[in-house]
Amino acid sequence: MREGSLGATPGLGNASVRCRSRASASSPLFCHFSACSDRRRWLGTRGSTLLLSKGKRAKQASMELRRGANASEVEAAAPSTSSNRKLKEGIANFYDESSNVWEVIWGEHMHHGYYGKGEGDGSVVSQGGVGPASMSLQEHKEAQVLMIDKVLDWSGSSLERPESVLDVGCGIGGSTRHIAGKFGSVRSACGITLSPYQAQRAGEITAARISDKSKDVSFRVADALDQPFEDESFDLVWSMESGEHMPDKQKFIKELYRVMKPGGRLIVVTWCHRILEHEQTSLNRLERVLLGAINRAYYLPDWVSVADYEAIASEVGFESIRTDDWSEKVAPFWTAVVKTALSMEGLKGLAKSGWKTARGALVMPLMRIGFATGTIKFNLLTAVKPKQ
């Protein structure tokens, strides 16, 4: 929800940091890389000279792509217990370090905004009516809130009456609080994250903005692949842009299935790679290089396509599975993120936050390239657990 508006949101209460526990060579890509030889275009703004000198900037981009190439060579290897542990630690440390920087500039929502096109689409446009390119930061924040509502509408959740909600990968609780406030039927909502900072901050924000003592809105540090909840605990399970961090996608979906009540709804919004073409067995080398560089900066394991997610959901036992591609609807977001990172406030925050956050900022333009070439997709999946 946009900054400053949450206090007016009905239906939040009993904020805490607890939850009930369980008892026991694609040519388009090549051309796009070539176009990035203009170093100012590479970082997406003329202000990029404030972040790195021209030589250092080009060198850093080259280093990240080389590292991505090396990472892509082992992409097919099965993740080990040791590598998964290191990945979890890296994710937790990354968000411990970077979340405050994000909140200071962007507020409580740590996900893409919705910029749908078309009359009656409800898309956010700037006050001048000229579209996302001229939108203010506040309007981008409103697009993030609109994203939550649009996903709920698309999934059919807006017509249902969830009572218990789980937010998997909750950040600092923006989606958790918004969903709890949106549905009068919700009596409990719990967000989980690997980041101790995020769990604590989510509880602090919620405690300061509660308005309904009858609702239990809580947060805790927990692993999405091994959740501390009883079977069949929630009737709405929500995951907004956290699935990309999961090293075992099948285990991820199985665990979401386990904690859902029969008849409950699953909503997963996640980054995917494109669906492979007929007879393709993997992405091409340039695409793997691109994703490898992004993986290093954002602590991501191997990517999958939305078709892979759909197959896993079906195998696990979900019914009424639907998917969609909203890549075009989120296209303006990364341009706005790069712009704010290179603002004076953003640069100060990056300087204070540490190398992990700064490295994340350096590869933001690669996300733009990924979306522009179609390598990266912004996908949605919703499904229902069969009633017993």
Short mmCIF file of N, CA and C in Angstrom, two decimals, residues 20-24 166-169 192 220 222-231 233-234 237 246 251-260:
data_model
loop_
_atom_site.label_atom_id
_atom_site.label_comp_id
_atom_site.label_asym_id
_atom_site.label_seq_id
_atom_site.Cartn_x
_atom_site.Cartn_y
_atom_site.Cartn_z
N ARG A 20 1.13 -19.24 14.56
CA ARG A 20 0.83 -20.56 15.12
C ARG A 20 1.77 -21.59 14.50
N SER A 21 2.43 -22.38 15.33
CA SER A 21 3.46 -23.30 14.87
C SER A 21 2.93 -24.71 14.75
N ARG A 22 3.66 -25.51 13.97
CA ARG A 22 3.33 -26.91 13.78
C ARG A 22 3.83 -27.70 14.98
N ALA A 23 3.11 -28.74 15.27
CA ALA A 23 3.52 -29.56 16.42
C ALA A 23 4.83 -30.23 16.08
N SER A 24 4.91 -31.02 15.74
CA SER A 24 6.19 -31.66 15.59
C SER A 24 7.08 -30.88 14.49
N LEU A 166 -1.69 -16.72 4.47
CA LEU A 166 -0.25 -16.86 4.61
C LEU A 166 0.43 -16.11 3.48
N ASP A 167 1.37 -15.24 3.82
CA ASP A 167 2.16 -14.48 2.85
C ASP A 167 3.58 -15.05 2.88
N VAL A 168 3.95 -15.77 1.84
CA VAL A 168 5.25 -16.45 1.78
C VAL A 168 6.27 -15.55 1.08
N GLY A 169 7.27 -15.11 1.84
CA GLY A 169 8.20 -14.12 1.33
C GLY A 169 7.59 -12.74 1.49
N ILE A 192 5.88 -14.76 6.38
CA ILE A 192 7.16 -15.39 6.71
C ILE A 192 8.24 -14.88 5.76
N ARG A 220 7.08 -13.81 11.08
CA ARG A 220 8.13 -14.60 11.70
C ARG A 220 9.17 -15.00 10.67
N ALA A 222 11.05 -17.76 8.86
CA ALA A 222 10.78 -19.17 8.56
C ALA A 222 11.20 -19.47 7.13
N ASP A 223 11.48 -20.74 6.89
CA ASP A 223 11.89 -21.23 5.57
C ASP A 223 10.65 -21.68 4.81
N ALA A 224 10.44 -21.14 3.64
CA ALA A 224 9.26 -21.50 2.84
C ALA A 224 9.27 -22.97 2.44
N LEU A 225 10.43 -23.60 2.43
CA LEU A 225 10.51 -25.01 2.07
C LEU A 225 10.33 -25.93 3.26
N ASP A 226 10.24 -25.39 4.44
CA ASP A 226 10.05 -26.19 5.66
C ASP A 226 9.29 -25.32 6.67
N GLN A 227 8.03 -25.11 6.41
CA GLN A 227 7.27 -24.13 7.17
C GLN A 227 6.82 -24.67 8.53
N PRO A 228 6.80 -23.83 9.55
CA PRO A 228 6.48 -24.26 10.91
C PRO A 228 4.99 -24.24 11.22
N PHE A 229 4.17 -24.71 10.30
CA PHE A 229 2.73 -24.64 10.47
C PHE A 229 2.10 -26.03 10.40
N GLU A 230 0.96 -26.16 11.05
CA GLU A 230 0.17 -27.38 10.96
C GLU A 230 -0.30 -27.59 9.52
N ASP A 231 -0.58 -28.82 9.17
CA ASP A 231 -1.23 -29.09 7.89
C ASP A 231 -2.58 -28.36 7.85
N SER A 233 -3.65 -25.20 7.39
CA SER A 233 -3.78 -24.05 8.29
C SER A 233 -4.37 -22.80 7.64
N PHE A 234 -4.25 -22.66 6.32
CA PHE A 234 -4.61 -21.40 5.66
C PHE A 234 -5.53 -21.65 4.47
N VAL A 237 -3.13 -18.77 0.35
CA VAL A 237 -1.67 -18.74 0.41
C VAL A 237 -1.18 -17.85 -0.73
N MET A 246 13.53 -19.82 -4.54
CA MET A 246 13.42 -21.20 -4.05
C MET A 246 14.29 -22.15 -4.86
N LYS A 251 9.45 -28.80 -4.15
CA LYS A 251 9.28 -28.81 -2.70
C LYS A 251 8.53 -27.57 -2.24
N PHE A 252 8.80 -26.45 -2.91
CA PHE A 252 8.12 -25.19 -2.61
C PHE A 252 6.61 -25.33 -2.79
N ILE A 253 6.20 -25.83 -3.95
CA ILE A 253 4.77 -25.96 -4.23
C ILE A 253 4.14 -27.03 -3.33
N LYS A 254 4.86 -28.11 -3.06
CA LYS A 254 4.34 -29.14 -2.16
C LYS A 254 4.09 -28.59 -0.76
N GLU A 255 4.99 -27.74 -0.29
CA GLU A 255 4.83 -27.18 1.05
C GLU A 255 3.66 -26.20 1.10
N LEU A 256 3.46 -25.45 0.03
CA LEU A 256 2.30 -24.56 -0.02
C LEU A 256 1.01 -25.38 -0.01
N TYR A 257 1.03 -26.50 -0.73
CA TYR A 257 -0.13 -27.39 -0.76
C TYR A 257 -0.41 -27.94 0.64
N ARG A 258 0.64 -28.35 1.33
CA ARG A 258 0.48 -28.97 2.66
C ARG A 258 -0.21 -28.03 3.64
N VAL A 259 0.17 -26.76 3.67
CA VAL A 259 -0.35 -25.85 4.69
C VAL A 259 -1.70 -25.26 4.32
N MET A 260 -2.19 -25.56 3.11
CA MET A 260 -3.49 -25.04 2.67
C MET A 260 -4.64 -25.92 3.12
#
